[in-house]
Structures are given as C-alpha cells and as structure tokens.
PDB file of C-alpha atoms in Angstrom:
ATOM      1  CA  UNK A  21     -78.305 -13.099 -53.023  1.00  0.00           C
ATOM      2  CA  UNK A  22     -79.282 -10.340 -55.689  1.00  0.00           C
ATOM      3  CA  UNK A  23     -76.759  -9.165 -58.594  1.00  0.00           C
ATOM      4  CA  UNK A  24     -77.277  -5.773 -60.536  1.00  0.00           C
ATOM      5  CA  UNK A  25     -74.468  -5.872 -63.536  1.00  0.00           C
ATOM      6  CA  UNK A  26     -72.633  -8.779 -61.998  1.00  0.00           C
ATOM      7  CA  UNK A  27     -72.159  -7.392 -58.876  1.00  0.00           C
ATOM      8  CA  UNK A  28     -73.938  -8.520 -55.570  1.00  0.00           C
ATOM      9  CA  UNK A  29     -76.827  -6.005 -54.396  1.00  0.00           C
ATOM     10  CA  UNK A  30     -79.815  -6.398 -52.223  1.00  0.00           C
ATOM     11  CA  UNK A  31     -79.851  -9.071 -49.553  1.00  0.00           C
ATOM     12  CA  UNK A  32     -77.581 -12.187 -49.355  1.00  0.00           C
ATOM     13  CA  UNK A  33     -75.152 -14.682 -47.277  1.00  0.00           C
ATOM     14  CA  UNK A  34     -71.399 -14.468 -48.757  1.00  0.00           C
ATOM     15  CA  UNK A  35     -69.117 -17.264 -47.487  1.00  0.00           C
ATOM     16  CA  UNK A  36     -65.304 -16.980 -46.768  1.00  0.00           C
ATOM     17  CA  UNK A  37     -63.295 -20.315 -47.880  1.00  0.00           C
ATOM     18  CA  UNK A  38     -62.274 -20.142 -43.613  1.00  0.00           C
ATOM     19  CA  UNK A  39     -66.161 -20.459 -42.587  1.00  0.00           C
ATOM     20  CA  UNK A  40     -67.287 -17.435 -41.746  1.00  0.00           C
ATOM     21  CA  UNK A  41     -69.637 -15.137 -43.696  1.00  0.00           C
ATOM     22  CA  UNK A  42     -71.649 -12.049 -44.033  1.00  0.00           C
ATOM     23  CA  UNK A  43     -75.845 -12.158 -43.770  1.00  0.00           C
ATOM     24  CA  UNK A  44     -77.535  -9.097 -45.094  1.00  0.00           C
ATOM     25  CA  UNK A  45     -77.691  -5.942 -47.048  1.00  0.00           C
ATOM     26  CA  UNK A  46     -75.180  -5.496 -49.706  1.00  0.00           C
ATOM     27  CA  UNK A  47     -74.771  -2.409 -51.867  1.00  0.00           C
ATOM     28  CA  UNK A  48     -72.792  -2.734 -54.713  1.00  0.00           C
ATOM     29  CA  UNK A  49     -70.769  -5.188 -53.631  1.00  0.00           C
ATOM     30  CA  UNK A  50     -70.118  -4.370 -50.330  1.00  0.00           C
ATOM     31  CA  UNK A  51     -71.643  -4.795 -46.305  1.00  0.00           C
ATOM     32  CA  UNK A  52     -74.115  -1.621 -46.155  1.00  0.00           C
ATOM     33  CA  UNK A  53     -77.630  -1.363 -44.284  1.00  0.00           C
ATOM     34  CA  UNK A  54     -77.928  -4.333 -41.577  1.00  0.00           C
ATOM     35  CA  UNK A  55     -76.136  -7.665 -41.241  1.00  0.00           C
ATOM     36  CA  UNK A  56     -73.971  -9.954 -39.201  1.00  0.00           C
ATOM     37  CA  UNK A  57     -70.880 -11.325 -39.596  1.00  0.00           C
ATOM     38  CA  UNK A  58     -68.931 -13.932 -37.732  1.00  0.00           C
ATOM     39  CA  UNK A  59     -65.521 -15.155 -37.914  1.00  0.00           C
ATOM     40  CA  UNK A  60     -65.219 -18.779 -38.043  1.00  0.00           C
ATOM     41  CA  UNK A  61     -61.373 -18.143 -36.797  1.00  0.00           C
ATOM     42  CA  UNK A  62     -62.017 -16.280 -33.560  1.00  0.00           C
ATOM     43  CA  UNK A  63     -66.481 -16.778 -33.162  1.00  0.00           C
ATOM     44  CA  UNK A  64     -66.369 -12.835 -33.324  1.00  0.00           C
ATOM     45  CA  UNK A  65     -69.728 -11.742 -33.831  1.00  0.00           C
ATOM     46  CA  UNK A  66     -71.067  -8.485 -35.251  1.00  0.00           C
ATOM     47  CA  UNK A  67     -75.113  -7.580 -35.522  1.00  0.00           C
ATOM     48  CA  UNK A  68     -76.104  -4.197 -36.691  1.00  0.00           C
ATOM     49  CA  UNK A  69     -75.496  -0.994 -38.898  1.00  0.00           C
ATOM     50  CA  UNK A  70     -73.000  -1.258 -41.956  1.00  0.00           C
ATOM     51  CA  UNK A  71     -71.866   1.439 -44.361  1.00  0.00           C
ATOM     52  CA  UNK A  72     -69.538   0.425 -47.324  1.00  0.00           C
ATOM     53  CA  UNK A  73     -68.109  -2.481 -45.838  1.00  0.00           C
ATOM     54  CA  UNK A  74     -67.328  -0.740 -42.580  1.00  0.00           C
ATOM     55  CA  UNK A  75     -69.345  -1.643 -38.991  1.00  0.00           C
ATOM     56  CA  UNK A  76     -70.943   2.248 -38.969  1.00  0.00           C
ATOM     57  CA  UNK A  77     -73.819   2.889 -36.661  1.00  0.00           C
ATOM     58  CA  UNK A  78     -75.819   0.938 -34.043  1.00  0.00           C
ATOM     59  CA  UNK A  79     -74.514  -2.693 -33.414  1.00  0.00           C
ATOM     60  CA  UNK A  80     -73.048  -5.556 -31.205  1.00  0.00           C
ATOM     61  CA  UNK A  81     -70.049  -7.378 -30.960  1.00  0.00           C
ATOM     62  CA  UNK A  82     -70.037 -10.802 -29.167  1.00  0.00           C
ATOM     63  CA  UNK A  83     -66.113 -11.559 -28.407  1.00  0.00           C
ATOM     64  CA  UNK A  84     -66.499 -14.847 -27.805  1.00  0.00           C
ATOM     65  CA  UNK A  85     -68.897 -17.989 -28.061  1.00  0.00           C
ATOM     66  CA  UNK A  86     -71.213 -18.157 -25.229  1.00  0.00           C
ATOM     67  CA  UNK A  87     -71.706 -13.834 -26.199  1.00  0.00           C
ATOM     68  CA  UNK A  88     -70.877 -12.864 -22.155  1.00  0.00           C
ATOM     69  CA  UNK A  89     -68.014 -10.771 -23.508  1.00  0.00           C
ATOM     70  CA  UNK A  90     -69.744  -7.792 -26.142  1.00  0.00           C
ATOM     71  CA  UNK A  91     -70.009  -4.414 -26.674  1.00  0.00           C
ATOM     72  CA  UNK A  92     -73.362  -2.284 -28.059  1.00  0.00           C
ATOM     73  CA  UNK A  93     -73.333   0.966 -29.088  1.00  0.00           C
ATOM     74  CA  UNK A  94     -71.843   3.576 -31.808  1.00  0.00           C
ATOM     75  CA  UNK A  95     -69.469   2.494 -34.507  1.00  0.00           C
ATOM     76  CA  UNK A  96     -68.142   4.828 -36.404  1.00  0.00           C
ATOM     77  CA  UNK A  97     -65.870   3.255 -39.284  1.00  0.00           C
ATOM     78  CA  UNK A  98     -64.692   0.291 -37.975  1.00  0.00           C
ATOM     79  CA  UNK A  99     -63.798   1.821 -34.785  1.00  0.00           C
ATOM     80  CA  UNK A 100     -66.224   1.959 -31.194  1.00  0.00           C
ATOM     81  CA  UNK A 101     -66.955   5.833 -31.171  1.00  0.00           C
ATOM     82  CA  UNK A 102     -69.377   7.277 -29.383  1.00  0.00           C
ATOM     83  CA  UNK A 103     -71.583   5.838 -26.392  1.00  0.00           C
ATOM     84  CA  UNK A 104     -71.599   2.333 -25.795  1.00  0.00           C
ATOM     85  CA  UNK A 105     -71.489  -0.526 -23.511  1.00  0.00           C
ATOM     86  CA  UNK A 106     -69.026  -2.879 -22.986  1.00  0.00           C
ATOM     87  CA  UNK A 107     -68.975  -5.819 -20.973  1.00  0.00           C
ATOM     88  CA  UNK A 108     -65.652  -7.829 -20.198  1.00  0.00           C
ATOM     89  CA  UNK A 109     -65.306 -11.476 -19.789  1.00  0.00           C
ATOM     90  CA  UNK A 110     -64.223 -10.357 -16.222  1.00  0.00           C
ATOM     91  CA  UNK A 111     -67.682  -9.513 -15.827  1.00  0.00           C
ATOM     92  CA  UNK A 112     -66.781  -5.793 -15.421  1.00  0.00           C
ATOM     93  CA  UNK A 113     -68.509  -3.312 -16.951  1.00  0.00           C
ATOM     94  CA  UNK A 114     -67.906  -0.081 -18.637  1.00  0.00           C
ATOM     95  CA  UNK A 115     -71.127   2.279 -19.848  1.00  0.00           C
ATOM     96  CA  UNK A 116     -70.138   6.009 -21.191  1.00  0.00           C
ATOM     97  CA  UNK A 117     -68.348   7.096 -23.949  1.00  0.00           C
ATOM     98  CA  UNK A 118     -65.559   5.880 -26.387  1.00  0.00           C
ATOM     99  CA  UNK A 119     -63.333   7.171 -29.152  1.00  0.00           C
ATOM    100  CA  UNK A 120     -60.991   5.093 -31.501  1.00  0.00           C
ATOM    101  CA  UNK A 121     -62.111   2.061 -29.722  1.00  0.00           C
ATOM    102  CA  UNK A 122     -61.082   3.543 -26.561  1.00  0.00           C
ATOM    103  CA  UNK A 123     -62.885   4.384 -23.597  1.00  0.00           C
ATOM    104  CA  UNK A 124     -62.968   8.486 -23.762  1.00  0.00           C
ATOM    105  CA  UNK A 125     -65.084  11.223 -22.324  1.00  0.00           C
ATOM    106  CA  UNK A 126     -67.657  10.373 -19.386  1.00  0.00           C
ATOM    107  CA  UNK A 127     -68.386   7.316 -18.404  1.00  0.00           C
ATOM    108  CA  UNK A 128     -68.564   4.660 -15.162  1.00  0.00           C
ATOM    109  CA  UNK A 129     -66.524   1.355 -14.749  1.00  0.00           C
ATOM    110  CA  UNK A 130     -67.897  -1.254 -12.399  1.00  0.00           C
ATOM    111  CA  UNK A 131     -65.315  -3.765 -11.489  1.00  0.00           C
ATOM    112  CA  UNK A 132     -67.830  -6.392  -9.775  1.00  0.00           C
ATOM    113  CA  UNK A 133     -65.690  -8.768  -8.237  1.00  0.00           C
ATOM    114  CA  UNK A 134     -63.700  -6.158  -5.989  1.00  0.00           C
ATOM    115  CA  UNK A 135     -67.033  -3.822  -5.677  1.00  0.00           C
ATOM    116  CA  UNK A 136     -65.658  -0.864  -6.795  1.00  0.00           C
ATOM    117  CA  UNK A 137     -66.849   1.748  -9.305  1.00  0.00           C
ATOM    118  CA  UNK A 138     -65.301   4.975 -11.163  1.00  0.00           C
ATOM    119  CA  UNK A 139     -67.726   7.904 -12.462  1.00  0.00           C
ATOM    120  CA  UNK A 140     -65.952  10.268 -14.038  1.00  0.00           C
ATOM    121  CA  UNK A 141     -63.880  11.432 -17.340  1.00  0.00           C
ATOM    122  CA  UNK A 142     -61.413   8.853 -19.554  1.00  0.00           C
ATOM    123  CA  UNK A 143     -59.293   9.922 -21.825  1.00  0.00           C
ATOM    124  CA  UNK A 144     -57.722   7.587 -24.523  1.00  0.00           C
ATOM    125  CA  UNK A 145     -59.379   4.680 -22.108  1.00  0.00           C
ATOM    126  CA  UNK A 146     -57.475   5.940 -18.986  1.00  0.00           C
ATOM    127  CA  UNK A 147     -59.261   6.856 -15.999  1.00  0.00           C
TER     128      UNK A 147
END
C-alpha cells in the first residue's frame, strides 16, 4: 500500500503473522473508509464501513466459511447497533433493531424449523 511519513495511508493489504489480513482504506495507519478483514483463526469475515480501526457503519459479517451464518447492517464502534439482519447457522432469522450487539427495540424472529415467529419489542436481546 501507500505511506505518507512512514506511516501506511491510502489503499493496501496488511498481513497478520497468523494469516489473516486487512484489504482497503487506511488512514494514518489505521482501518478507515471500506475494507475486509478475515481471521485466518476463526474464517470471520467483515466487508464494509471502517472508522479508525473500528467496524463503524454499513457492513457484513460472515461467521463462518461457507458465509450461511452473517449479519448486515449498522455498526457502530465495534459493536452491531442499529438495524440489521442477522441470520443464524440454525437458519433462523432475526430482522429489526440491535444495541451493544444485542437484539433491542423492534424487531421479528423467525425460527424456521418449528414455524414460529415473534413481532414485537427486545430489550437487551430478550423477547
């Protein structure tokens, strides 16, 4: 990637000594503007919005390899926080919205295999 004063700016791929590594905009040194990361430890994946390092903004997370575990939406900081999607490796599905990575405020759960649904208010990801 770029370097202004020794310090890595612009776009570029950074590589961990464990495999994974960072694609995208850097701003003085850290994640900011748009890029993915994925853990070689865990195949976490992360596409979107960055903001001094943190995941801030519009993204996705893939949980695992095949990507049928993810959520898309708001980050705020690190954290899920404000609407978003979320689908388990259950296959169930939560759409609505979320605070410090928690299902909170309105929002429907569809639990597929048992056919049953909940509309309605969480708070701190209780029903």
């Amino acid at each position: 990637g770029e370097f202004v004063s020794n310090v890595p700016t612009g776009h570029g791929k950074y590589t961990w000594l464990d495999g994974s590594f960072y694609v995208g905009e850097v701003y003085n040194g850290k994640r900011h503007g748009t890029g993915t990361h994925k853990c070689a430890i865990n195949d976490v994946i992360y596409r979107g919005q960055w903001h001094l390092g943190e995941r801030h903004g519009k993204g996705v997370m893939y949980y695992n390899q095949n990507q049928t575990s993810w959520y898309k939406g708001d980050w705020v900081r690190n954290n899920k926080e404000g609407w978003g999607l979320r689908c388990y490796p259950s296959s169930n599905f939560y759409s609505g919205e979320w605070k410090n990575n928690e299902r909170h405020g309105e929002g429907t759960m569809r639990w597929l295999k048992v056919g049953q649904q909940y509309i309605g208010m969480w708070q701190n990801g209780v029903q």
